[in-house]
Short mmCIF file of C-alpha atoms and ligand atoms in Angstrom, two decimals:
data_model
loop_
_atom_site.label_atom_id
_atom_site.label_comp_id
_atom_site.label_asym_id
_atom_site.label_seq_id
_atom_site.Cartn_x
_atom_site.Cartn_y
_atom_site.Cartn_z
CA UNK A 1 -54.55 -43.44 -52.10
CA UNK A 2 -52.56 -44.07 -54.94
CA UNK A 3 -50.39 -41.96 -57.19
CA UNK A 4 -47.98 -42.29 -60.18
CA UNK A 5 -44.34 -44.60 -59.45
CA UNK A 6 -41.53 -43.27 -61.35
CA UNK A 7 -38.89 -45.44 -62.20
CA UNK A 8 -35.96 -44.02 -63.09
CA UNK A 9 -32.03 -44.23 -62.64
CA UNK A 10 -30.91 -41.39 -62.51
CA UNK A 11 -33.73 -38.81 -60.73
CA UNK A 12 -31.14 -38.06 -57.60
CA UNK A 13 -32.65 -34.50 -57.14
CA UNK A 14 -36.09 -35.16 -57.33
CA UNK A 15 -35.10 -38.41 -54.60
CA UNK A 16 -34.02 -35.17 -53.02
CA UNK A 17 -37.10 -33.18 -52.85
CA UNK A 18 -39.21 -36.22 -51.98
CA UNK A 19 -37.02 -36.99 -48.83
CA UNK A 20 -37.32 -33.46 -47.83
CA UNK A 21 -41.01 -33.34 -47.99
CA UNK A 22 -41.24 -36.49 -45.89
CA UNK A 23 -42.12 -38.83 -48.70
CA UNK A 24 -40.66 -42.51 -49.27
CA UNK A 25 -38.37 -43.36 -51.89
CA UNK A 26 -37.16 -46.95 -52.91
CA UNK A 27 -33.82 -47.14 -53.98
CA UNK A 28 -30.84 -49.44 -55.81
CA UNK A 29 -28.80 -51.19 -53.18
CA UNK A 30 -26.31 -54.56 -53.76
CA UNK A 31 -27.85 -56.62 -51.55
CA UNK A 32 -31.67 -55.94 -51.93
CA UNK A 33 -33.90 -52.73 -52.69
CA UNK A 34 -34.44 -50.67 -49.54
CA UNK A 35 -37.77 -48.12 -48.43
CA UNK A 36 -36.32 -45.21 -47.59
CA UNK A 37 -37.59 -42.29 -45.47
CA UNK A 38 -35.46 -39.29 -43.64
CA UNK A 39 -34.18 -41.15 -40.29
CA UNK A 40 -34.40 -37.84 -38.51
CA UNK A 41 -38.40 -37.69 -38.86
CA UNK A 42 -40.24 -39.38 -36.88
CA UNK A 43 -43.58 -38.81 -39.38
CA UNK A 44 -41.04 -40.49 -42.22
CA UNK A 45 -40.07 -42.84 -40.41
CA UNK A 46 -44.02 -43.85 -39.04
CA UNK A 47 -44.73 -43.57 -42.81
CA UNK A 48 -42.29 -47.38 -43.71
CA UNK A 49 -43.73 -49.31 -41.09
CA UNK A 50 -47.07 -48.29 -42.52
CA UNK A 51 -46.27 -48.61 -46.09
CA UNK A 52 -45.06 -52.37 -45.53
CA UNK A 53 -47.35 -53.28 -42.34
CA UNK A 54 -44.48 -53.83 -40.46
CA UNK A 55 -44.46 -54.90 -36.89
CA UNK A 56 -43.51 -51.85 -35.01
CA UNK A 57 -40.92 -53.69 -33.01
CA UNK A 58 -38.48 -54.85 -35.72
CA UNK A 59 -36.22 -51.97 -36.05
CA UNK A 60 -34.78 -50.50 -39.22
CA UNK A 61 -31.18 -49.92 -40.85
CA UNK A 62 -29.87 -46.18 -40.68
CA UNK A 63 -28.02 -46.08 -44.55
CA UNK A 64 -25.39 -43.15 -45.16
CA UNK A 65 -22.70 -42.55 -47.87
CA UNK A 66 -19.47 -43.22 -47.23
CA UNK A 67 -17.90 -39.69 -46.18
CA UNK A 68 -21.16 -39.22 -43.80
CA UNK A 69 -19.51 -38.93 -40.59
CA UNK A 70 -20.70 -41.92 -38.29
CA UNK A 71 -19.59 -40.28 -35.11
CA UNK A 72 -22.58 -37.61 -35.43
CA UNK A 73 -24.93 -41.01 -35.02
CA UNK A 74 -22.97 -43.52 -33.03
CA UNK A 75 -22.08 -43.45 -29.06
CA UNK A 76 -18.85 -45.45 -28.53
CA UNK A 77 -17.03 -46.97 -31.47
CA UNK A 78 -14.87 -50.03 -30.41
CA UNK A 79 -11.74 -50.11 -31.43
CA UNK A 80 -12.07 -53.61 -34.05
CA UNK A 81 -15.18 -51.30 -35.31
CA UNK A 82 -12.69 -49.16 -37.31
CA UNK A 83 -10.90 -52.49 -38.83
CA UNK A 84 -13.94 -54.10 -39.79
CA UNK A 85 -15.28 -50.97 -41.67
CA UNK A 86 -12.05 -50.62 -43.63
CA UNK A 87 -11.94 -54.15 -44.90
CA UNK A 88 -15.92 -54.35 -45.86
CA UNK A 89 -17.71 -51.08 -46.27
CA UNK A 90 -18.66 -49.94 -48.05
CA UNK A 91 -20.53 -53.16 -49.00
CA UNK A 92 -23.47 -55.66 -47.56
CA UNK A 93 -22.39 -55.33 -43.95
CA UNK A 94 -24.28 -53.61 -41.11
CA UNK A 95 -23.07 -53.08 -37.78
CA UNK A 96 -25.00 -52.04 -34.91
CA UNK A 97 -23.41 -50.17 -32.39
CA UNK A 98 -24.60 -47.81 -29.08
CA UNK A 99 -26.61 -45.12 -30.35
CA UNK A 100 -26.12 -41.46 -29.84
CA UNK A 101 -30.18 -41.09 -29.90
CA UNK A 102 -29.64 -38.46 -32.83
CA UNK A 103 -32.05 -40.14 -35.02
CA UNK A 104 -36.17 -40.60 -34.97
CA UNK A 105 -36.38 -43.23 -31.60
CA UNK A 106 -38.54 -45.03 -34.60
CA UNK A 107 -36.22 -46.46 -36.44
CA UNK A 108 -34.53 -48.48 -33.51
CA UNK A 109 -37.73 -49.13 -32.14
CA UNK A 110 -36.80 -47.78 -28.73
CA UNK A 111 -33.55 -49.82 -28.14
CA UNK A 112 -30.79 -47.61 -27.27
CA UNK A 113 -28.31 -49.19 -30.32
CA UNK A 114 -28.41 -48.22 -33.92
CA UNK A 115 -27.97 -50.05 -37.14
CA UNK A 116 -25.78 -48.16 -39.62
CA UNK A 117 -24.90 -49.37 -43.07
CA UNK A 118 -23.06 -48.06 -45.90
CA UNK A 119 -23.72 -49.59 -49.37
CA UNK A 120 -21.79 -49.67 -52.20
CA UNK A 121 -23.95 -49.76 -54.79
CA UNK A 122 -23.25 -46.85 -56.91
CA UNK A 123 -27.12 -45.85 -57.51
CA UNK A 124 -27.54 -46.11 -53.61
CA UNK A 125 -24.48 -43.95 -53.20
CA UNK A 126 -25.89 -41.06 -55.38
CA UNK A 127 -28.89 -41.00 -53.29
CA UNK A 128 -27.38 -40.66 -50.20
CA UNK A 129 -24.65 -37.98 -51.57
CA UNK A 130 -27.54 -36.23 -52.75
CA UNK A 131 -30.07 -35.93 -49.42
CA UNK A 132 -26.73 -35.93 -47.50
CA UNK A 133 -29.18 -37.15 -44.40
CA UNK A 134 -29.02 -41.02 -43.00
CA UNK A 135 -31.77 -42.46 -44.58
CA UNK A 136 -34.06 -45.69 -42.87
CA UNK A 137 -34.66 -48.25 -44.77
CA UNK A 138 -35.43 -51.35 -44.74
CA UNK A 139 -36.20 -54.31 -47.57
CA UNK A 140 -38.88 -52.74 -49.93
CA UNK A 141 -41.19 -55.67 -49.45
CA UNK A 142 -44.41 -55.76 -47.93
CA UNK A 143 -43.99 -57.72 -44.91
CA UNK A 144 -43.73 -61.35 -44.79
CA UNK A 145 -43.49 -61.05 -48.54
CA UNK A 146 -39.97 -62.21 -50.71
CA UNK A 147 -37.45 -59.31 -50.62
CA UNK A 148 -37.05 -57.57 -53.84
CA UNK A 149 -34.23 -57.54 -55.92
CA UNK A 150 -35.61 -55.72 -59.33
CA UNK A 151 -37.35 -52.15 -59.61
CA UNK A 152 -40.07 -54.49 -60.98
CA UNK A 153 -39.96 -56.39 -57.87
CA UNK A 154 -40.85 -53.05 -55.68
CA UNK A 155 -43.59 -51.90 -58.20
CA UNK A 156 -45.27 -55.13 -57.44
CA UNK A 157 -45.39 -54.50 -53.83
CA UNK A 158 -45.67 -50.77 -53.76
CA UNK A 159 -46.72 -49.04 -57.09
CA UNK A 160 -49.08 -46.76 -57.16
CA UNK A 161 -48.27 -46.05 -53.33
CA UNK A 162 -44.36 -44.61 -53.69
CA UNK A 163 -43.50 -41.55 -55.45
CA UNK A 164 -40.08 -42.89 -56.83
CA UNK A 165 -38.15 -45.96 -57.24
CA UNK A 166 -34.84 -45.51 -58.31
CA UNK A 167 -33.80 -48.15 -60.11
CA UNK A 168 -29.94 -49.43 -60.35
CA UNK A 169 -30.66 -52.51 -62.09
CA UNK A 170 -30.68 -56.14 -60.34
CA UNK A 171 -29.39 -56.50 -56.80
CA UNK A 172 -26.39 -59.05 -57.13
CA UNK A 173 -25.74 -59.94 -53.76
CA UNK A 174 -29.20 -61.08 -53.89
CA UNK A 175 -29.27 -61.99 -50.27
CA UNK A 176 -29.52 -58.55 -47.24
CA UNK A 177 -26.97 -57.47 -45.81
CA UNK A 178 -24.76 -59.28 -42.63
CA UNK A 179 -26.24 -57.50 -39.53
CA UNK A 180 -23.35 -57.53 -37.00
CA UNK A 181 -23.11 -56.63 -33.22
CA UNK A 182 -20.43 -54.32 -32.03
CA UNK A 183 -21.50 -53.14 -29.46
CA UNK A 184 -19.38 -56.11 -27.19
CA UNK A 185 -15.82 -57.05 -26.62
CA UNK A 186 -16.24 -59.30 -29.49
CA UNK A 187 -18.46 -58.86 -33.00
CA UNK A 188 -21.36 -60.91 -32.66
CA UNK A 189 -23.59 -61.94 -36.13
CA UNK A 190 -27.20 -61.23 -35.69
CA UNK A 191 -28.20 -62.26 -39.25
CA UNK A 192 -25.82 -64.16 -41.26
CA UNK A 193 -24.94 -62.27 -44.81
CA UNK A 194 -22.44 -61.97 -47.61
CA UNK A 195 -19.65 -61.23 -45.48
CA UNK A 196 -18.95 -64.30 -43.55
CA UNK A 197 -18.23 -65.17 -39.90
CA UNK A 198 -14.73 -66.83 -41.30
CA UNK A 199 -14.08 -63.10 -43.17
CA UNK A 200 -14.95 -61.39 -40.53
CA UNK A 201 -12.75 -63.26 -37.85
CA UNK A 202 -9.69 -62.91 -40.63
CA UNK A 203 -9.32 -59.61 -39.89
CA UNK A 204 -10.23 -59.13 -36.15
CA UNK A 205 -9.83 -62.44 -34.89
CA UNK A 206 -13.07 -63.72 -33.14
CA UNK A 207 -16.52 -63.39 -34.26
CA UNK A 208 -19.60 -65.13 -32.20
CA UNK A 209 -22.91 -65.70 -34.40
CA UNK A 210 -26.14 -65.32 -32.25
CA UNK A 211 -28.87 -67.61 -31.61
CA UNK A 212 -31.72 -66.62 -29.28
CA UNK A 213 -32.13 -69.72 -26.44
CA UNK A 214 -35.64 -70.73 -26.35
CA UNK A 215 -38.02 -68.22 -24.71
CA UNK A 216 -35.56 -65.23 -24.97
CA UNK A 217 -36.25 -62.25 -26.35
CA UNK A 218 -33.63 -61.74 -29.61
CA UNK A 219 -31.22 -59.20 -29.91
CA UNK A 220 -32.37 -58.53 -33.32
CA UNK A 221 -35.86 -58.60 -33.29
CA UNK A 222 -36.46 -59.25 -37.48
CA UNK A 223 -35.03 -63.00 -36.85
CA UNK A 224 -38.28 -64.11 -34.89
CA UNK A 225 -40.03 -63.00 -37.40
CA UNK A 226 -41.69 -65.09 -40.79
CA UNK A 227 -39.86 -63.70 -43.96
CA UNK A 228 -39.39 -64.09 -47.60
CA UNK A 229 -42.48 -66.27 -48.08
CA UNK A 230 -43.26 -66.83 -51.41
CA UNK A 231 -47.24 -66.66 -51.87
CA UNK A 232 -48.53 -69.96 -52.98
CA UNK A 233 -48.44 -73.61 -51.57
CA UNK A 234 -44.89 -74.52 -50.25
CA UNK A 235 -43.06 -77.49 -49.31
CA UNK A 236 -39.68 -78.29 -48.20
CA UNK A 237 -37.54 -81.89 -48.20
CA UNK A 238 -34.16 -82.57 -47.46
CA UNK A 239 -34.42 -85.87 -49.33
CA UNK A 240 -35.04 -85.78 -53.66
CA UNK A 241 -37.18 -88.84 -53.67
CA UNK A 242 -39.60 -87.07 -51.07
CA UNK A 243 -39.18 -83.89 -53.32
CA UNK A 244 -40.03 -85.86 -56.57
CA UNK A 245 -43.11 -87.80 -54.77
CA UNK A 246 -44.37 -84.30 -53.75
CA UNK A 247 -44.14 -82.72 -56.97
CA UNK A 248 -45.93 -85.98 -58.82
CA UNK A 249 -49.09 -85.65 -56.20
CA UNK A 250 -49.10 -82.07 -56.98
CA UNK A 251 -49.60 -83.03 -61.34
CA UNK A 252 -52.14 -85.80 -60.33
CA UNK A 253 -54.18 -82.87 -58.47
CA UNK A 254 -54.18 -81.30 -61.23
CA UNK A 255 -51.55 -78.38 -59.94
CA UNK A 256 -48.38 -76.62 -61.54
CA UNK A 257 -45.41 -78.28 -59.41
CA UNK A 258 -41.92 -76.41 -59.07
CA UNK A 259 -38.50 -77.52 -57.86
CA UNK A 260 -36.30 -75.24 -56.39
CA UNK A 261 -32.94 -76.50 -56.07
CA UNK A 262 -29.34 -76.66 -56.12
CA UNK A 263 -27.62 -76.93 -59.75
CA UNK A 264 -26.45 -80.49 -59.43
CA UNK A 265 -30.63 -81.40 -58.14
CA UNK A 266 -31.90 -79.83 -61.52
CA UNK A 267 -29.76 -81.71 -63.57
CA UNK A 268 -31.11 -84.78 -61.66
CA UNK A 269 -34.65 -83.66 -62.26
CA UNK A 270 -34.13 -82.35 -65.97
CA UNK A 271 -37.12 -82.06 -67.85
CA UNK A 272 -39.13 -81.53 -64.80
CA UNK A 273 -40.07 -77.96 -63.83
CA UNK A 274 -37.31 -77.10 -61.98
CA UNK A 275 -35.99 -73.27 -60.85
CA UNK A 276 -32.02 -73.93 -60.53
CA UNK A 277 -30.19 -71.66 -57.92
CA UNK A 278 -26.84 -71.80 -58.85
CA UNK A 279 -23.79 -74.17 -58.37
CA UNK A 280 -21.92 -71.67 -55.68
CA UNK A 281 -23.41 -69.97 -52.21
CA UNK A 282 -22.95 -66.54 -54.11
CA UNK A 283 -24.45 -67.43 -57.41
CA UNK A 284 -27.44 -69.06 -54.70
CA UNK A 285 -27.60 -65.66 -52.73
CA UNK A 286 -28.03 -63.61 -56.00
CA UNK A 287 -30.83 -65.93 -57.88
CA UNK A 288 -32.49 -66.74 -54.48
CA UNK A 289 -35.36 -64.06 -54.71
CA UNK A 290 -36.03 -63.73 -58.00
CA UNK A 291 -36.51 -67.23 -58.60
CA UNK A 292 -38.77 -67.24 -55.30
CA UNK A 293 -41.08 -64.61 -56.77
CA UNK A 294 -40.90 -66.36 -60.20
CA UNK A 295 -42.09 -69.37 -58.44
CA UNK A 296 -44.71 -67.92 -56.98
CA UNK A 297 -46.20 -66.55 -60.05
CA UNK A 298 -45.63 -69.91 -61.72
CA UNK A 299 -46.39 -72.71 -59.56
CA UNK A 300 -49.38 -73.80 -57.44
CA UNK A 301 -46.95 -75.59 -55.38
CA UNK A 302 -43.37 -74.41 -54.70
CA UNK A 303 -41.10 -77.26 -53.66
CA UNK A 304 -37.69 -76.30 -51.84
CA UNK A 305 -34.52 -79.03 -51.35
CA UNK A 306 -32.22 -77.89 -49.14
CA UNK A 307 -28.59 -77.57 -51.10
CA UNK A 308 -26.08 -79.60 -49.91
CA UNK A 309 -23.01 -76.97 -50.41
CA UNK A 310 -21.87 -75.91 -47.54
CA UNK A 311 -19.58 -72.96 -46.53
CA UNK A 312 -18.80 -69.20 -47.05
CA UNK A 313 -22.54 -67.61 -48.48
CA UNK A 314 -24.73 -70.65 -47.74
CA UNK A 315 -24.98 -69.84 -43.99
CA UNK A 316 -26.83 -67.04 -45.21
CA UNK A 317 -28.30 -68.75 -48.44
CA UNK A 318 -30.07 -71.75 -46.05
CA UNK A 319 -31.02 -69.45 -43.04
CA UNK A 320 -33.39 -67.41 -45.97
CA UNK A 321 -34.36 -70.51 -47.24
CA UNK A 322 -35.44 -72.17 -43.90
CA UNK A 323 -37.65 -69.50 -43.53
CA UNK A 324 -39.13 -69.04 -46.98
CA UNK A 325 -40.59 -72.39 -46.76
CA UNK A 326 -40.97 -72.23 -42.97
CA UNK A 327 -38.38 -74.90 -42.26
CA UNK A 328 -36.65 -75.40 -38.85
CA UNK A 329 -35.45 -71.97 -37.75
CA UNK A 330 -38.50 -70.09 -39.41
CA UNK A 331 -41.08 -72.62 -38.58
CA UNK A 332 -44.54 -71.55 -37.17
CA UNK A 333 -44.05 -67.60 -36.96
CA UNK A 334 -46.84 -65.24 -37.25
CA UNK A 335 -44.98 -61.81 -36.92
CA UNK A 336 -43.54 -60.29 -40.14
CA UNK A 337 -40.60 -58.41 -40.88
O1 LIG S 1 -29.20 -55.43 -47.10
C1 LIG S 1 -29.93 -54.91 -46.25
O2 LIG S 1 -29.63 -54.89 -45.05
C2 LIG S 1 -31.24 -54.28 -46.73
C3 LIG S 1 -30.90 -53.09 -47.63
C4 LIG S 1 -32.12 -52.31 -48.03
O3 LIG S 1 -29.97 -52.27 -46.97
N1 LIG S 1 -32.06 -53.89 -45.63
C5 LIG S 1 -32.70 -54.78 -44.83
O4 LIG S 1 -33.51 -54.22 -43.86
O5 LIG S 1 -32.59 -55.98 -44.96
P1 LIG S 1 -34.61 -55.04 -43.04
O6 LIG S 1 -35.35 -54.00 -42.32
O7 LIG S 1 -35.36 -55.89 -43.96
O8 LIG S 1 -33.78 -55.86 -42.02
C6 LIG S 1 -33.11 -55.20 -40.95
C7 LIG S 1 -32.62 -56.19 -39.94
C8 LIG S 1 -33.75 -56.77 -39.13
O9 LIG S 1 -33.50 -58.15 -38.89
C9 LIG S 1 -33.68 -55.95 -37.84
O10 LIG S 1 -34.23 -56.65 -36.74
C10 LIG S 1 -32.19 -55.73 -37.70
O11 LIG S 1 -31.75 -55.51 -39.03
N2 LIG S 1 -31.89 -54.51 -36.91
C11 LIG S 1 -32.10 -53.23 -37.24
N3 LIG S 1 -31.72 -52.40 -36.24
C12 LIG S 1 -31.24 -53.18 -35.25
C13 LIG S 1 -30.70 -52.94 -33.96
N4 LIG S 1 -30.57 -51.71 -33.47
N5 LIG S 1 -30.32 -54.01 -33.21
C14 LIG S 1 -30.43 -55.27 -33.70
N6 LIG S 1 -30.94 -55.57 -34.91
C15 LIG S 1 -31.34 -54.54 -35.69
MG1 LIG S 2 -36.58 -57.30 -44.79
#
């Protein structure tokens, strides 16, 4: 089925009636654009996983504006909960606490916490002011596919099969959100984000980051699963010479080699074709996607180096990476997310 995508910044009410009527809407956020449905409807909520073939055990983020009162969706609130929400939210940090079971079971995929964030992004902010409900949503990719960052990004996944997209310009965090654990003693990072394990532990003093052991289910189910894969050929070297070998077998194949890279790599390969992320792990974060998806449409073969900066956003920056190209931590998964 298909019908007509509007695009449009500024169609709040008619997000409204679509939301009410148990449509789908696609909306502005900082970090990435988000697929939203009602989180209080279970046929809403059934409606996302379907839209972006989702594995149904990968639950979703609950989003809600920043006077919605949290204690009508949350169990127990720890008391570090309350610090960590005044120094970052609203902004591209989730925190999962015990859920009150108020919502569609759905959207947490039957585990008994929930995954609230509040975003600051002024378009998603509107939105949520407007339906005044706590909206699922996750990344408005298909699954497995490169998380979107543009409105153009989510017509190329989903027009003709959303109502509405409403469109707040680029994403600049470019990288989603930091999903945190607070349901412990101490926060624990499920997926690393824009607000950093050193940020958070300045202002409550501890802060674990979670790895699955081997064999273990993980806490957060989206982190076993392939993500952000760009759709053509990929590689991905640690070492430039390997890189450059890669990319010359690629032109004597006859293909259309690209470089992805750190700033200080592309100077080093000027006058190749080269995609250049940035000098900084924030500048990284925000060009990440969009040069992904550009690469994808431009090059038969996509050809990652893994930056060398290291520190504040490029925990997050190389853990996206690693799995675009399926390196190390992403290697070998079939699932999507
Ligand atoms: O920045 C973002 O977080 C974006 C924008 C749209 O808000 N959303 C986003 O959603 O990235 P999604 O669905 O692509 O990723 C949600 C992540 C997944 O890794 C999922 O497993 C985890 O959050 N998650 C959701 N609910 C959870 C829960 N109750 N416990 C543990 N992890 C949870
Ligand atoms: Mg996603």
């Amino acid at each position: 089925m298909t019908m007509e995508t509007i695009v449009s910044s500024t169609a709040f009410a008619r997000a409204r009636a679509y939301i009410l009527a148990g449509e789908v809407v696609a909306f502005h956020t900082e970090t990435v654009y988000g697929l939203g449905a009602n989180a209080y409807s279970d046929e809403a909520v059934k409606k996302i996983f379907a839209l972006k073939g989702r594995p149904s055990d990968n639950p979703l983020i609950v989003h809600i504006h920043r006077d919605f009162d949290l204690l009508r969706l949350i169990d127990f609130d720890p008391p570090y909960a309350e610090k960590l929400r005044r120094a970052f939210l609203p902004g591209p940090l989730t925190m999962v606490y015990p859920s009150k079971g108020k919502v569609s079971a759905l959207v947490s995929c039957g585990l008994n916490t929930l995954a609230v964030r509040v975003p600051a992004s002024k378009t998603a902010q509107a939105f949520l002011r407007e339906v005044n409900l706590p909206i699922a949503a996750p990344s408005a990719n298909l699954s497995k596919h490169v998380s979107p960052v543009t409105a153009q990004h989510v017509l190329d996944d989903f027009g003709g099969k959303i109502p509405l997209i409403l469109d707040g310009g680029k994403s600049d965090g470019g990288i989603e959100s930091t999903v945190l654990d607070v349901t412990g003693d101490v926060p624990m990072i499920l997926r690393e984000g824009l607000v950093t394990r050193e940020m958070i532990a300045s202002v409550v003093g501890e802060c674990g980051v979670y790895a699955p052991k081997k064999g273990e289910k993980p806490k957060s189910p989206g982190i076993a699963h392939a993500h952000y894969m760009p759709r053509c050929k990929t590689e991905y070297f640690s070492d430039e010479a390997a890189a450059r070998a890669c990319y010359e077998e690629e032109i004597r194949m006859g293909g259309k080699p690209y470089l992805l890279c750190e700033h200080e790599a592309a100077e080093h390969f000027n006058g190749l074709c080269v995609l250049d992320l940035g000098r900084t792990g924030e500048e990284m974060a925000s060009r990440l996607y969009a040069l992904l998806r550009e690469g994808e449409k431009r090059a038969t073969r996509l050809i990652g180096i893994e930056p060398k900066k290291k520190g504040g956003a490029m925990a997050g920056v190389l853990n996206r990476l690693h799995r675009a190209f399926g390196a190390e931590d992403g290697t070998n998964q079939t699932e999507s997310s």
